[in-house]
PDB file of C-alpha atoms in Angstrom:
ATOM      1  CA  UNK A   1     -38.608  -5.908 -13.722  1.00  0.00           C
ATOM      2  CA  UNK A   2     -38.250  -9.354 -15.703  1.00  0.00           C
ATOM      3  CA  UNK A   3     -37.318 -11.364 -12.750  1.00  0.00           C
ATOM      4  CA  UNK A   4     -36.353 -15.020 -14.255  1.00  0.00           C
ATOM      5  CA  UNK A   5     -37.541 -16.818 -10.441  1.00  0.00           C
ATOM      6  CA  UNK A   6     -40.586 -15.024 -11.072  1.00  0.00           C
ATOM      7  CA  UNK A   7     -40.967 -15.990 -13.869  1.00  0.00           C
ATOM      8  CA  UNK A   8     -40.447 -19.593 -13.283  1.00  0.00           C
ATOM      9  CA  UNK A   9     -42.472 -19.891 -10.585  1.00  0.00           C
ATOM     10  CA  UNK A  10     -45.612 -18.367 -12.333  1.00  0.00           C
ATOM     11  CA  UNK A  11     -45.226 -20.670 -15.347  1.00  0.00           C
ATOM     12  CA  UNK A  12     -45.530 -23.558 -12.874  1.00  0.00           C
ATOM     13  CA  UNK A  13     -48.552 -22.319 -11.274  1.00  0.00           C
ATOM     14  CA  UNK A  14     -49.852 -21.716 -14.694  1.00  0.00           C
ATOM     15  CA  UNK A  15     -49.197 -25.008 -15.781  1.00  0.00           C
ATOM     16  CA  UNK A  16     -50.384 -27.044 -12.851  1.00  0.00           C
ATOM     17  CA  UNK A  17     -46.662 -28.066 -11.557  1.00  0.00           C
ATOM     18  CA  UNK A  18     -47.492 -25.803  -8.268  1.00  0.00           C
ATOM     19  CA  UNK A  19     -50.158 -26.426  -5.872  1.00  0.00           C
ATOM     20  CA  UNK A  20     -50.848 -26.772  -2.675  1.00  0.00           C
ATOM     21  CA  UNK A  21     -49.817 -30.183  -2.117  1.00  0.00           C
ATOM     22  CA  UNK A  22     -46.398 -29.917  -3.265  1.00  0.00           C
ATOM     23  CA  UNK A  23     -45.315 -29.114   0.150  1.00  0.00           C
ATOM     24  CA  UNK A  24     -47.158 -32.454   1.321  1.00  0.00           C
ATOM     25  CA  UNK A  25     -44.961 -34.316  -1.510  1.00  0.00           C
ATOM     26  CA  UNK A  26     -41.924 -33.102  -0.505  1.00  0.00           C
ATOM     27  CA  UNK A  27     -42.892 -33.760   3.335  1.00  0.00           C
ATOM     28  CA  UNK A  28     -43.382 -37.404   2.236  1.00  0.00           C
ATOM     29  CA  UNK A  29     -40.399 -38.061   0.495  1.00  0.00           C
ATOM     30  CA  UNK A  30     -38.187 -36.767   3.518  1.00  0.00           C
ATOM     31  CA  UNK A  31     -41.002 -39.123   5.455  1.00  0.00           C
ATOM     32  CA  UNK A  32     -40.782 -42.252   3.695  1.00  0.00           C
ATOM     33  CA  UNK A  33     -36.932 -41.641   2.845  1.00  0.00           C
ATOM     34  CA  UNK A  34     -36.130 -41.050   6.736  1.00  0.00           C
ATOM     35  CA  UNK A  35     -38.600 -44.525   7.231  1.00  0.00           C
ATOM     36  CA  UNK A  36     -36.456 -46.746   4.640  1.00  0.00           C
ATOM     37  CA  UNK A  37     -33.210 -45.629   6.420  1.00  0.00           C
ATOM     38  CA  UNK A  38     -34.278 -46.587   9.724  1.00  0.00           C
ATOM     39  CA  UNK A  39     -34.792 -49.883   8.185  1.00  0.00           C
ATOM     40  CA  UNK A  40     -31.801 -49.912   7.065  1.00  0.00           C
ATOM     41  CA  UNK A  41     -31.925 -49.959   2.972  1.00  0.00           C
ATOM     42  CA  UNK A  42     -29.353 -48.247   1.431  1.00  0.00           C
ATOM     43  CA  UNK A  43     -28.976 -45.213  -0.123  1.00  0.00           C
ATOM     44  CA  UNK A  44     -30.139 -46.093  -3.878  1.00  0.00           C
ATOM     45  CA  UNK A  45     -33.118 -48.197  -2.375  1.00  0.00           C
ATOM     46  CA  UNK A  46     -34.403 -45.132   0.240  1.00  0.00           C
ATOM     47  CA  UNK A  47     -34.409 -43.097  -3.451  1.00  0.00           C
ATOM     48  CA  UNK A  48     -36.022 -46.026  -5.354  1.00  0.00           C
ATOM     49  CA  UNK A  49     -38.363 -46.852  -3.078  1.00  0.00           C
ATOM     50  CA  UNK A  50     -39.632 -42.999  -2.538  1.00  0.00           C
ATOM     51  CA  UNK A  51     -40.056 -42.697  -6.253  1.00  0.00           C
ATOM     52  CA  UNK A  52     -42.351 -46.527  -6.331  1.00  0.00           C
ATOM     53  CA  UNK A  53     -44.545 -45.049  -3.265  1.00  0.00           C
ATOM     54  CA  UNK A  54     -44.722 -41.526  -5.482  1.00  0.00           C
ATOM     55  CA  UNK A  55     -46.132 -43.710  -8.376  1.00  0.00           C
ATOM     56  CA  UNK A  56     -48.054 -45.618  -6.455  1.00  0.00           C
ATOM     57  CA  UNK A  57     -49.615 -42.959  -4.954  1.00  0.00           C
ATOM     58  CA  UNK A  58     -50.260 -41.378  -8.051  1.00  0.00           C
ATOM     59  CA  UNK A  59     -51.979 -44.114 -10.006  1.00  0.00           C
ATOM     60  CA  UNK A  60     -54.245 -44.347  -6.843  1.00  0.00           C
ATOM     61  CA  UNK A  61     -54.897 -40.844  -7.129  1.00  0.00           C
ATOM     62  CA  UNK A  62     -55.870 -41.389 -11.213  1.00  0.00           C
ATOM     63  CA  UNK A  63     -58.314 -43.958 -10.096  1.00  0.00           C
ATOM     64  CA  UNK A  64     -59.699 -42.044  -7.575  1.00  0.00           C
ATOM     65  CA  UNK A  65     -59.981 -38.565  -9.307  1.00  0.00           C
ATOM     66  CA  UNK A  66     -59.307 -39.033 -12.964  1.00  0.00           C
ATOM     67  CA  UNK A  67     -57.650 -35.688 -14.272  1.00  0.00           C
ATOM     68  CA  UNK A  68     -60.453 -34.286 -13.511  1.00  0.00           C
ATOM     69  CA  UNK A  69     -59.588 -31.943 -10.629  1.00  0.00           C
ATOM     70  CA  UNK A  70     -56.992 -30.316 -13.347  1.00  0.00           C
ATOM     71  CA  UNK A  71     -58.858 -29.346 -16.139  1.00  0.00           C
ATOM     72  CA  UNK A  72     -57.202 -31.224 -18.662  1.00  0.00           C
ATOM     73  CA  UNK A  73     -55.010 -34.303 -18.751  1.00  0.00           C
ATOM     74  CA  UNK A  74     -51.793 -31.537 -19.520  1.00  0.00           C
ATOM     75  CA  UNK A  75     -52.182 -30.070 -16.150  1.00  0.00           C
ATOM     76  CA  UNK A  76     -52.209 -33.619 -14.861  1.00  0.00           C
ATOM     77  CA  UNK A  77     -49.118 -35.006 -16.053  1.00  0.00           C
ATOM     78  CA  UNK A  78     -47.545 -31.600 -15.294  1.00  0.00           C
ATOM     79  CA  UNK A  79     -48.436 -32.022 -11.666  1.00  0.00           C
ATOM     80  CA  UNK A  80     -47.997 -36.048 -11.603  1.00  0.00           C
ATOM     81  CA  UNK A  81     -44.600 -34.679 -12.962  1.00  0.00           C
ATOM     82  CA  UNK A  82     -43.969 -32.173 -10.515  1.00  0.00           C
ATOM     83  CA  UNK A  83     -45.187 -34.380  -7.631  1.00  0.00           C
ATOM     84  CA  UNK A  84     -42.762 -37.513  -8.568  1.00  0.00           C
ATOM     85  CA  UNK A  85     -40.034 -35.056  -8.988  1.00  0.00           C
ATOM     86  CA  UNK A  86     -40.012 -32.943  -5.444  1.00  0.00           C
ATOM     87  CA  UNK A  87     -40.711 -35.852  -3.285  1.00  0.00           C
ATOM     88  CA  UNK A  88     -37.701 -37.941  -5.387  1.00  0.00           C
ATOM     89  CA  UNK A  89     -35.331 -35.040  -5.072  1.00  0.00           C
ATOM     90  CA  UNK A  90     -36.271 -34.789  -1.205  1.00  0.00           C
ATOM     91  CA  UNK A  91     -35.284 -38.402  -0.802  1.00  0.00           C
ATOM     92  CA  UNK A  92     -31.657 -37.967  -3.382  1.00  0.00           C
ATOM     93  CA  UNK A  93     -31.428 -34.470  -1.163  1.00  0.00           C
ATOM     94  CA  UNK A  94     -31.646 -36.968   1.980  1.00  0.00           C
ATOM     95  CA  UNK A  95     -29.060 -39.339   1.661  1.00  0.00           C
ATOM     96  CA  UNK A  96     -26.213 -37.109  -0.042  1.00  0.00           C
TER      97      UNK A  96
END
């Protein structure tokens, strides 16, 4: 059976998008989204600020690991991709 999901989902494990700290992105962005409403930002600057600590995070992981743990600098920017994207539309998911 040519299930589309499946499909999906195994071309982002092929490609690096899926691993097993995608779960710990999305945890963060609910984390760091639920922080910056306690503090009482609004809505666009929860989002905003999710995405800066995403990037942040990830240029500390380039400097730290390289693309190296990847393969190839592809796989990287998948994932870098993939993380910035989950824990962003965790935070959006948050405030709607």
């Amino acid at each position: 059976m040519n299930n589309p999901l499946a499909n999906l989902v195994s071309w982002q494990l092929k490609t690096g998008q899926l691993d097993g700290w995608t779960a710990y992105h999305i945890g963060a962005g609910a984390f760091f989204c639920k922080v910056f409403q306690w503090l009482n930002f609004s809505d666009f600057w929860c989002v905003f600020l999710v995405f800066i600590v995403g990037v942040a995070w990830e240029i500390f992981e380039w400097i730290i690991e390289d693309y190296k743990p990847y393969g190839t600098k592809k796989r990287w920017a998948y994932n870098t991709a993939s993380d910035l994207f989950v824990e962003t539309a965790m935070a959006l998911w948050m405030v709607i």
